[in-house]
Short mmCIF file of C-alpha atoms in Angstrom, two decimals:
data_model
loop_
_atom_site.label_atom_id
_atom_site.label_comp_id
_atom_site.label_asym_id
_atom_site.label_seq_id
_atom_site.Cartn_x
_atom_site.Cartn_y
_atom_site.Cartn_z
CA MET E 1 17.38 -33.90 -13.02
CA ARG E 2 15.38 -31.48 -10.95
CA ASN E 3 12.69 -29.43 -12.63
CA TYR E 4 11.77 -25.91 -11.48
CA LYS E 5 9.26 -23.43 -12.80
CA PHE E 6 9.92 -19.86 -11.68
CA MET E 7 7.45 -17.38 -13.11
CA TRP E 8 8.35 -14.38 -10.98
CA LEU E 9 10.29 -13.58 -7.88
CA ILE E 10 10.54 -10.16 -6.37
CA GLY E 11 13.43 -9.77 -4.02
CA ILE E 12 13.28 -8.05 -0.69
CA MET E 13 14.44 -4.52 -1.37
CA LEU E 14 13.96 -0.92 -0.39
CA VAL E 15 12.48 1.18 -3.15
CA LEU E 16 13.96 4.38 -4.47
CA SER E 17 11.74 6.07 -7.04
CA VAL E 18 13.27 8.31 -9.70
CA PHE E 19 10.87 10.87 -11.13
CA LEU E 20 10.94 13.35 -13.99
CA VAL E 21 8.76 16.33 -13.08
CA ALA E 22 7.69 19.26 -15.17
CA CYS E 23 8.67 21.92 -12.64
CA GLY E 24 12.43 22.22 -12.89
CA GLY E 25 14.23 20.93 -9.82
CA GLU E 26 11.35 21.80 -7.48
CA LYS E 27 9.23 19.02 -6.07
CA GLU E 28 5.90 18.74 -7.88
CA SER E 29 2.75 19.32 -5.88
CA ALA E 30 1.27 15.86 -6.18
CA ASP E 31 3.10 12.76 -5.14
CA ILE E 32 -0.51 11.53 -5.11
CA THR E 33 0.01 9.66 -1.92
CA ALA E 34 -0.71 11.06 1.52
CA GLU E 35 1.30 14.14 0.49
CA VAL E 36 -1.28 15.33 -2.02
CA LYS E 37 -3.54 16.61 0.73
CA LYS E 38 -0.90 19.02 1.95
CA GLU E 39 1.33 19.62 -1.08
CA ALA E 40 -1.66 20.43 -3.24
CA THR E 41 -2.38 23.40 -0.98
CA GLU E 42 0.73 25.25 -2.11
CA GLY E 43 -0.70 26.81 -5.25
CA SER E 44 0.36 30.02 -6.94
CA GLY E 45 -2.59 32.00 -5.66
CA GLU E 46 -3.68 32.85 -9.22
CA ASP E 47 -7.28 32.32 -10.23
CA VAL E 48 -6.49 29.71 -12.88
CA SER E 49 -7.40 26.07 -13.26
CA GLN E 50 -4.82 23.80 -11.65
CA VAL E 51 -4.66 20.53 -13.56
CA LEU E 52 -2.07 17.82 -13.06
CA SER E 53 -1.56 14.97 -15.53
CA LEU E 54 0.05 11.77 -14.25
CA VAL E 55 0.69 8.16 -15.17
CA GLU E 56 0.10 5.06 -13.09
CA ILE E 57 1.72 1.69 -13.78
CA ALA E 58 -1.32 -0.45 -13.00
CA GLU E 59 -5.10 -0.37 -12.98
CA ILE E 60 -7.20 0.08 -9.84
CA ALA E 61 -7.67 -3.43 -8.44
CA SER E 62 -10.43 -2.39 -6.02
CA ALA E 63 -11.82 0.91 -4.81
CA ASP E 64 -13.57 -0.78 -1.89
CA SER E 65 -11.70 0.14 1.30
CA ALA E 66 -12.41 -3.28 2.84
CA ILE E 67 -10.94 -5.11 -0.14
CA ALA E 68 -8.14 -2.82 -1.39
CA GLU E 69 -4.67 -4.20 -0.67
CA ASP E 70 -2.40 -3.02 -3.51
CA ALA E 71 -0.49 0.24 -3.75
CA VAL E 72 -2.55 1.76 -6.57
CA SER E 73 -5.88 1.12 -4.86
CA THR E 74 -4.78 2.38 -1.44
CA LYS E 75 -3.22 5.45 -3.06
CA LEU E 76 -6.52 6.13 -4.80
CA LEU E 77 -8.50 5.79 -1.58
CA ASN E 78 -6.10 8.10 0.20
CA ASN E 79 -6.96 10.85 -2.27
CA VAL E 80 -10.74 10.48 -2.29
CA MET E 81 -11.41 9.37 1.29
CA GLU E 82 -10.25 10.42 4.74
CA GLY E 83 -10.14 8.63 8.07
CA LEU E 84 -9.83 9.75 11.65
CA TYR E 85 -6.20 10.70 11.05
CA ARG E 86 -4.07 11.51 8.03
CA VAL E 87 -0.33 11.64 7.40
CA ASN E 88 1.03 15.01 6.28
CA GLN E 89 3.92 15.66 3.91
CA GLU E 90 6.39 15.56 6.79
CA GLY E 91 5.22 12.05 7.55
CA LEU E 92 3.56 13.15 10.78
CA LEU E 93 0.10 12.15 11.98
CA ALA E 94 -2.54 14.84 12.14
CA PRO E 95 -6.27 14.71 13.04
CA ALA E 96 -8.47 14.55 9.95
CA ILE E 97 -12.13 13.58 10.40
CA ALA E 98 -11.27 13.47 14.08
CA GLU E 99 -11.69 17.06 15.22
CA ALA E 100 -8.73 16.85 17.59
CA GLU E 101 -6.60 14.31 19.42
CA PRO E 102 -8.76 11.70 21.15
CA LYS E 103 -9.21 11.27 24.87
CA VAL E 104 -7.30 8.17 25.93
CA SER E 105 -8.07 6.19 29.07
CA ALA E 106 -5.41 5.80 31.75
CA ASP E 107 -4.79 2.18 30.74
CA GLY E 108 -4.35 3.18 27.08
CA MET E 109 -7.13 0.88 25.91
CA THR E 110 -10.06 3.21 25.24
CA TYR E 111 -9.99 6.05 22.70
CA THR E 112 -12.79 8.60 22.43
CA PHE E 113 -12.87 10.66 19.23
CA ARG E 114 -14.88 13.77 18.47
CA ILE E 115 -15.98 13.78 14.81
CA ARG E 116 -15.61 17.14 13.06
CA ASP E 117 -18.27 18.73 10.86
CA ALA E 118 -17.67 17.03 7.52
CA GLN E 119 -19.76 15.88 4.58
CA TRP E 120 -19.81 13.15 2.00
CA SER E 121 -19.71 14.29 -1.61
CA ASN E 122 -23.50 13.83 -1.81
CA GLY E 123 -24.01 16.27 1.06
CA THR E 124 -24.69 13.64 3.73
CA PRO E 125 -22.93 14.31 7.07
CA VAL E 126 -19.98 12.11 8.02
CA THR E 127 -20.78 10.62 11.42
CA ALA E 128 -19.32 8.27 14.00
CA HIS E 129 -21.73 5.62 12.72
CA ASP E 130 -19.87 5.61 9.38
CA PHE E 131 -16.75 4.37 11.12
CA VAL E 132 -18.63 1.72 13.08
CA TYR E 133 -20.20 0.37 9.90
CA ALA E 134 -16.93 0.38 7.91
CA TRP E 135 -14.86 -1.33 10.59
CA GLN E 136 -17.52 -3.96 11.27
CA ARG E 137 -17.80 -4.59 7.53
CA ALA E 138 -14.04 -5.06 7.22
CA ILE E 139 -13.87 -7.58 10.09
CA ASP E 140 -16.91 -9.56 8.92
CA PRO E 141 -15.69 -13.01 7.78
CA ASP E 142 -18.21 -12.91 4.93
CA MET E 143 -16.44 -9.83 3.54
CA ALA E 144 -13.14 -11.73 3.25
CA SER E 145 -11.17 -8.52 3.72
CA PRO E 146 -7.44 -9.16 3.27
CA TYR E 147 -6.46 -6.56 5.87
CA GLY E 148 -9.45 -6.28 8.22
CA PRO E 149 -8.81 -9.36 10.41
CA TYR E 150 -5.05 -8.99 10.01
CA LEU E 151 -4.84 -5.37 11.19
CA MET E 152 -7.63 -5.48 13.76
CA GLY E 153 -6.89 -8.90 15.25
CA GLY E 154 -5.20 -8.68 18.63
CA MET E 155 -5.73 -4.93 18.64
CA ILE E 156 -9.43 -3.96 18.45
CA LYS E 157 -11.46 -5.63 21.19
CA ASN E 158 -13.04 -8.96 20.07
CA ALA E 159 -11.62 -8.66 16.53
CA THR E 160 -9.76 -11.96 16.72
CA ASP E 161 -12.82 -13.86 17.93
CA ILE E 162 -14.98 -12.28 15.21
CA GLY E 163 -12.48 -13.19 12.53
CA GLU E 164 -12.50 -16.79 13.75
CA GLY E 165 -16.30 -16.91 13.86
CA GLU E 166 -16.47 -17.09 17.64
CA ALA E 167 -18.12 -13.70 18.20
CA GLU E 168 -20.60 -11.49 16.40
CA VAL E 169 -19.58 -8.54 14.22
CA ALA E 170 -21.55 -6.26 16.55
CA ASP E 171 -19.16 -7.23 19.36
CA LEU E 172 -16.26 -5.36 17.77
CA GLY E 173 -14.80 -2.79 20.14
CA ILE E 174 -16.15 0.27 18.35
CA LYS E 175 -19.35 2.17 19.04
CA ALA E 176 -20.97 5.50 18.25
CA GLU E 177 -22.31 7.16 21.40
CA ASP E 178 -23.92 9.72 19.10
CA ASP E 179 -23.26 11.17 15.63
CA LYS E 180 -20.21 13.06 16.88
CA THR E 181 -18.70 10.68 19.45
CA LEU E 182 -16.79 7.54 18.50
CA VAL E 183 -15.40 5.18 21.14
CA VAL E 184 -12.83 2.50 20.29
CA GLU E 185 -11.80 -0.21 22.75
CA LEU E 186 -8.53 -2.09 22.32
CA GLU E 187 -7.44 -5.51 23.53
CA ARG E 188 -4.17 -4.03 24.78
CA PRO E 189 -2.32 -0.70 24.61
CA VAL E 190 -1.13 -0.20 21.01
CA PRO E 191 1.28 2.75 20.55
CA TYR E 192 0.78 2.82 16.76
CA PHE E 193 -3.03 2.59 16.81
CA LEU E 194 -3.59 6.18 15.66
CA SER E 195 -1.34 5.69 12.65
CA LEU E 196 -3.49 2.76 11.52
CA THR E 197 -6.59 4.97 11.47
CA SER E 198 -5.14 6.69 8.39
CA PHE E 199 -4.95 3.40 6.48
CA ALA E 200 -7.55 2.43 3.86
CA THR E 201 -9.13 -0.39 5.87
CA PHE E 202 -10.12 2.08 8.61
CA LEU E 203 -11.78 4.66 6.34
CA PRO E 204 -15.47 5.44 6.99
CA LEU E 205 -18.34 4.29 4.78
CA ASN E 206 -21.89 5.59 4.57
CA GLU E 207 -24.05 2.53 5.28
CA GLU E 208 -27.15 3.82 3.53
CA PHE E 209 -25.26 4.49 0.29
CA VAL E 210 -23.19 1.29 0.33
CA THR E 211 -26.25 -0.84 1.05
CA ALA E 212 -28.21 0.82 -1.75
CA GLN E 213 -25.42 -0.03 -4.22
CA GLY E 214 -25.35 -3.67 -3.13
CA ASP E 215 -22.81 -5.80 -4.98
CA LYS E 216 -22.15 -2.88 -7.35
CA TYR E 217 -20.59 -0.70 -4.65
CA ALA E 218 -17.21 0.69 -5.78
CA ASP E 219 -17.47 -1.02 -9.18
CA ASN E 220 -17.12 2.39 -10.84
CA SER E 221 -16.77 6.03 -9.85
CA ASP E 222 -20.53 6.63 -9.86
CA ALA E 223 -21.07 3.79 -7.38
CA MET E 224 -19.17 5.61 -4.62
CA ILE E 225 -19.36 8.76 -2.52
CA TYR E 226 -16.31 10.50 -1.09
CA ASN E 227 -15.25 12.47 1.97
CA GLY E 228 -11.68 13.28 0.93
CA PRO E 229 -10.06 16.18 -0.96
CA PHE E 230 -11.00 14.76 -4.36
CA THR E 231 -13.79 12.76 -5.95
CA LEU E 232 -13.18 10.00 -8.45
CA THR E 233 -14.65 10.44 -11.94
CA ASP E 234 -14.46 8.86 -15.39
CA TRP E 235 -13.63 5.41 -14.00
CA ASP E 236 -15.66 2.49 -15.35
CA GLY E 237 -13.93 -0.15 -13.26
CA THR E 238 -11.03 -0.54 -15.65
CA GLY E 239 -8.44 1.70 -17.26
CA ASN E 240 -7.86 5.38 -16.66
CA TRP E 241 -9.48 7.76 -14.18
CA LYS E 242 -9.66 11.33 -13.01
CA TYR E 243 -9.69 13.12 -9.66
CA VAL E 244 -11.79 16.28 -9.33
CA LYS E 245 -11.62 18.66 -6.37
CA ASN E 246 -14.30 17.83 -3.81
CA ASP E 247 -16.09 21.05 -2.90
CA LYS E 248 -17.79 19.25 -0.02
CA TYR E 249 -14.44 18.38 1.60
CA TRP E 250 -14.13 19.98 5.04
CA ASP E 251 -10.71 21.44 4.16
CA ALA E 252 -11.53 22.28 0.52
CA THR E 253 -10.10 25.80 0.68
CA ALA E 254 -6.66 24.30 1.26
CA VAL E 255 -6.79 22.14 -1.89
CA LYS E 256 -5.33 24.06 -4.84
CA LEU E 257 -5.52 21.40 -7.55
CA ASP E 258 -8.78 21.37 -9.48
CA GLU E 259 -8.21 18.17 -11.39
CA ILE E 260 -5.77 15.27 -11.69
CA ILE E 261 -5.80 13.15 -14.83
CA VAL E 262 -4.40 9.63 -14.42
CA ASP E 263 -3.60 7.32 -17.34
CA VAL E 264 -2.37 3.77 -16.93
CA VAL E 265 0.95 3.48 -18.76
CA LYS E 266 2.91 0.32 -18.03
CA GLU E 267 5.92 0.89 -20.29
CA THR E 268 8.49 3.46 -19.13
CA SER E 269 9.41 4.31 -22.74
CA THR E 270 5.81 5.36 -23.45
CA ALA E 271 5.59 7.35 -20.22
CA VAL E 272 8.84 9.21 -20.98
CA LYS E 273 7.63 10.01 -24.48
CA LEU E 274 4.39 11.47 -23.10
CA TYR E 275 6.42 13.51 -20.62
CA GLU E 276 8.73 14.87 -23.31
CA GLN E 277 5.70 15.78 -25.41
CA GLY E 278 4.37 17.82 -22.51
CA LYS E 279 1.37 15.55 -22.05
CA LYS E 280 2.40 14.28 -18.59
CA ASP E 281 3.74 16.27 -15.64
CA ARG E 282 5.49 13.47 -13.80
CA VAL E 283 6.75 9.99 -14.67
CA ILE E 284 8.62 7.29 -12.77
CA LEU E 285 11.86 6.16 -14.38
CA THR E 286 13.27 2.64 -14.35
CA ALA E 287 16.69 1.13 -15.05
CA GLU E 288 18.21 2.59 -18.23
CA TYR E 289 15.99 5.66 -18.13
CA ALA E 290 17.04 6.43 -14.57
CA MET E 291 20.66 6.34 -15.73
CA GLN E 292 19.95 8.25 -18.94
CA TYR E 293 18.29 11.14 -17.08
CA ALA E 294 20.54 11.01 -14.01
CA ASP E 295 21.90 14.53 -14.59
CA ASP E 296 18.64 16.08 -15.75
CA PRO E 297 17.74 19.11 -13.58
CA ASN E 298 14.12 17.90 -13.47
CA ILE E 299 15.04 14.64 -11.73
CA ILE E 300 13.78 13.98 -8.20
CA ASN E 301 14.96 10.99 -6.18
CA GLU E 302 12.59 9.82 -3.48
CA VAL E 303 13.37 6.98 -1.11
CA GLU E 304 10.11 5.26 -0.22
CA THR E 305 9.47 3.42 3.01
CA ALA E 306 8.34 0.46 0.95
CA VAL E 307 9.78 -3.05 1.06
CA PHE E 308 9.03 -5.60 -1.62
CA TYR E 309 9.01 -9.18 -0.48
CA LEU E 310 8.21 -12.71 -1.60
CA LYS E 311 4.93 -14.05 -0.22
CA MET E 312 4.89 -17.84 -0.01
CA ASN E 313 1.54 -19.60 -0.20
CA GLN E 314 1.58 -22.51 2.22
CA LEU E 315 -1.95 -23.75 1.50
CA ARG E 316 -3.76 -24.50 -1.74
CA GLY E 317 -7.27 -25.85 -1.69
CA GLY E 318 -6.95 -26.32 2.05
CA LYS E 319 -3.93 -28.60 1.65
CA PRO E 320 -0.29 -27.82 2.46
CA THR E 321 1.99 -26.89 -0.43
CA PRO E 322 5.73 -27.68 -0.46
CA LEU E 323 6.22 -24.13 0.83
CA ALA E 324 4.63 -25.20 4.10
CA ASN E 325 7.98 -26.86 4.77
CA ALA E 326 10.15 -24.42 6.73
CA ASP E 327 13.40 -25.63 5.15
CA ILE E 328 12.08 -25.10 1.62
CA ARG E 329 11.07 -21.56 2.57
CA LYS E 330 14.48 -20.90 4.13
CA ALA E 331 16.14 -22.17 0.98
CA VAL E 332 14.12 -19.93 -1.33
CA ALA E 333 14.64 -16.92 0.94
CA ARG E 334 18.43 -17.34 0.77
CA ALA E 335 18.63 -18.42 -2.85
CA PHE E 336 18.52 -15.15 -4.73
CA ASP E 337 20.94 -12.26 -4.84
CA LYS E 338 18.98 -9.20 -3.70
CA GLU E 339 21.93 -6.89 -4.23
CA GLU E 340 22.26 -7.99 -7.84
CA LEU E 341 18.53 -7.67 -8.35
CA ALA E 342 18.55 -4.10 -7.04
CA ASN E 343 21.76 -2.86 -8.65
CA LEU E 344 21.90 -4.67 -11.97
CA VAL E 345 18.34 -5.65 -12.81
CA LEU E 346 16.32 -2.70 -11.49
CA ALA E 347 19.21 -0.23 -11.58
CA ASN E 348 16.98 2.57 -10.28
CA GLY E 349 18.49 3.22 -6.86
CA ALA E 350 16.63 0.44 -5.06
CA LYS E 351 18.60 -1.15 -2.23
CA GLU E 352 18.75 -4.70 -0.95
CA ALA E 353 16.83 -5.22 2.28
CA ASN E 354 17.45 -8.23 4.46
CA PHE E 355 14.61 -7.15 6.71
CA ILE E 356 11.02 -5.90 6.62
CA VAL E 357 11.08 -2.60 8.55
CA ALA E 358 12.79 -0.03 6.33
CA ASN E 359 15.71 2.21 7.23
CA ASP E 360 14.95 5.77 8.35
CA PHE E 361 11.35 4.84 9.00
CA VAL E 362 10.88 4.16 12.71
CA LEU E 363 12.89 6.11 15.27
CA ASP E 364 12.85 5.89 19.04
CA GLY E 365 12.56 8.87 21.39
CA ASN E 366 16.27 9.57 20.98
CA GLY E 367 16.16 9.52 17.19
CA LYS E 368 17.80 6.11 16.93
CA ASP E 369 16.74 4.05 13.91
CA PHE E 370 14.91 0.77 14.50
CA ARG E 371 17.42 -0.92 12.20
CA ASP E 372 20.15 -0.15 14.74
CA TYR E 373 18.37 -2.48 17.14
CA SER E 374 17.85 -5.31 14.69
CA GLY E 375 20.22 -7.09 12.34
CA ASP E 376 19.94 -8.60 8.87
CA TYR E 377 17.95 -11.73 8.09
CA THR E 378 17.80 -14.22 5.18
CA VAL E 379 21.04 -12.92 3.69
CA TYR E 380 21.96 -14.28 0.24
CA ASP E 381 23.92 -17.49 0.81
CA VAL E 382 24.01 -20.09 -1.98
CA LYS E 383 25.73 -22.76 0.10
CA GLU E 384 23.26 -22.43 2.98
CA ALA E 385 20.33 -22.33 0.57
CA LYS E 386 21.36 -25.65 -0.99
CA VAL E 387 21.61 -27.29 2.43
CA PHE E 388 18.08 -26.18 3.36
CA TRP E 389 16.78 -27.20 -0.08
CA GLU E 390 18.14 -30.74 0.12
CA LYS E 391 16.91 -31.07 3.70
CA GLY E 392 13.45 -29.88 2.71
CA LEU E 393 13.24 -32.27 -0.23
CA LYS E 394 14.19 -35.16 2.01
CA GLU E 395 11.53 -34.21 4.57
CA LEU E 396 8.94 -34.05 1.79
CA GLY E 397 10.07 -37.38 0.36
CA LYS E 398 10.75 -35.82 -3.05
CA ASP E 399 13.71 -35.64 -5.37
CA ASN E 400 12.26 -32.85 -7.52
CA LEU E 401 9.96 -29.92 -6.97
CA THR E 402 8.13 -27.39 -9.10
CA ILE E 403 7.55 -23.95 -7.64
CA GLU E 404 5.43 -21.44 -9.52
CA LEU E 405 5.87 -17.77 -8.73
CA LEU E 406 3.29 -15.26 -9.90
CA GLY E 407 3.59 -11.49 -10.23
CA GLY E 408 2.47 -8.41 -12.08
CA ASP E 409 2.86 -7.36 -15.70
CA THR E 410 4.61 -4.05 -15.13
CA GLU E 411 8.01 -3.36 -16.62
CA ASN E 412 9.79 -3.71 -13.29
CA ALA E 413 7.94 -6.94 -12.48
CA LYS E 414 9.05 -8.48 -15.77
CA LYS E 415 12.66 -7.52 -15.11
CA GLN E 416 12.50 -8.97 -11.64
CA GLN E 417 11.00 -12.15 -13.05
CA ASN E 418 13.74 -12.62 -15.61
CA GLY E 419 16.64 -11.71 -13.34
CA SER E 420 15.51 -13.73 -10.35
CA SER E 421 14.51 -16.78 -12.38
CA ARG E 422 17.97 -16.96 -13.94
CA ASN E 423 19.54 -16.64 -10.49
CA LEU E 424 17.45 -19.44 -8.96
CA LYS E 425 17.81 -21.82 -11.88
CA GLU E 426 21.57 -21.60 -11.63
CA ILE E 427 21.49 -22.33 -7.89
CA TYR E 428 19.21 -25.36 -8.10
CA ARG E 429 20.40 -26.83 -11.38
CA GLY E 430 21.35 -30.42 -10.80
#
């Protein structure tokens, strides 16, 4: 008798979000992702307070740009901070704190940015030094940034060596020639480098302020300063929060929203009730609610370029786990029905994805989708999964194995846990 413990498994799938919005069939002016910076500029022109009330399904895990790695935290940072580039509502890159497109060397390995006139929310100028400090902080092994070494390694000069402790943080390929001139050196030409500069890990930080806060930096909204379209307020490190228009933002005249109220509501039923009571302007629907409101004129369907996947921990306490065995990983990857998980468990328009790069996300110069060049991987196959499983157990010298899967406490996460656990238990029952 084999014993298995499956706490949670999230299948690989493309996400389709179904929203109820309080503006008829027209798209609401705050997806509160990268779009908020542009969509929020399309106000009515009337001299009235523009307040948006939203729900979020989880708390802010970290507001520190070097540490943030979850969707809620990076979404937050995108609204209160701004990097060299930003992504507009059409999904196109545009200069942000960079005044214009950078000068790029002939070999494609040196980028020189001119920093525009911009301020932090405390009135301090945003300078090239703020980027140097933030990037060095993120690559510092002592910081233990989840994304810094991963995103910079093999791209920013000396990042890999720094991450491995073989070079000093000061050796990172970024320097401020003066307050307005930032030079970045790469290890190799990287066509997507500019797009990364809009990501949270590459946001600037004011060294003087961060250092003064010490270990308390980003613990609450008062322990931060901001250079984005909004400032964060009323956040004590847990629970709800509020965005307030940042009058010091360099493009403040284009921001039409004055305030965005965000409450953490994990249950869809509660969120829908608040929406119907007129207390919330936009809610995300799941499963039965997506079907119930399918014909509602206020429904908006948005396909996100997000792929959920199972992350397998191969080390624990410095020692290999059973998941370090390639055949065990192959077995798990093939052992659950992603199509069933998307269509029957989530039932919100999500699609199975036997890949990582989403459809309609990356196109070549001729408009051809990246997916046309690459096939499917780890397709659901019970028979093949069992073969890999038995092979893996034999290699490990075991006849039983316990695998614990950990996930969130949102409504969707719980459904994924229940549906996937049932699926896997049936496959490996013996």
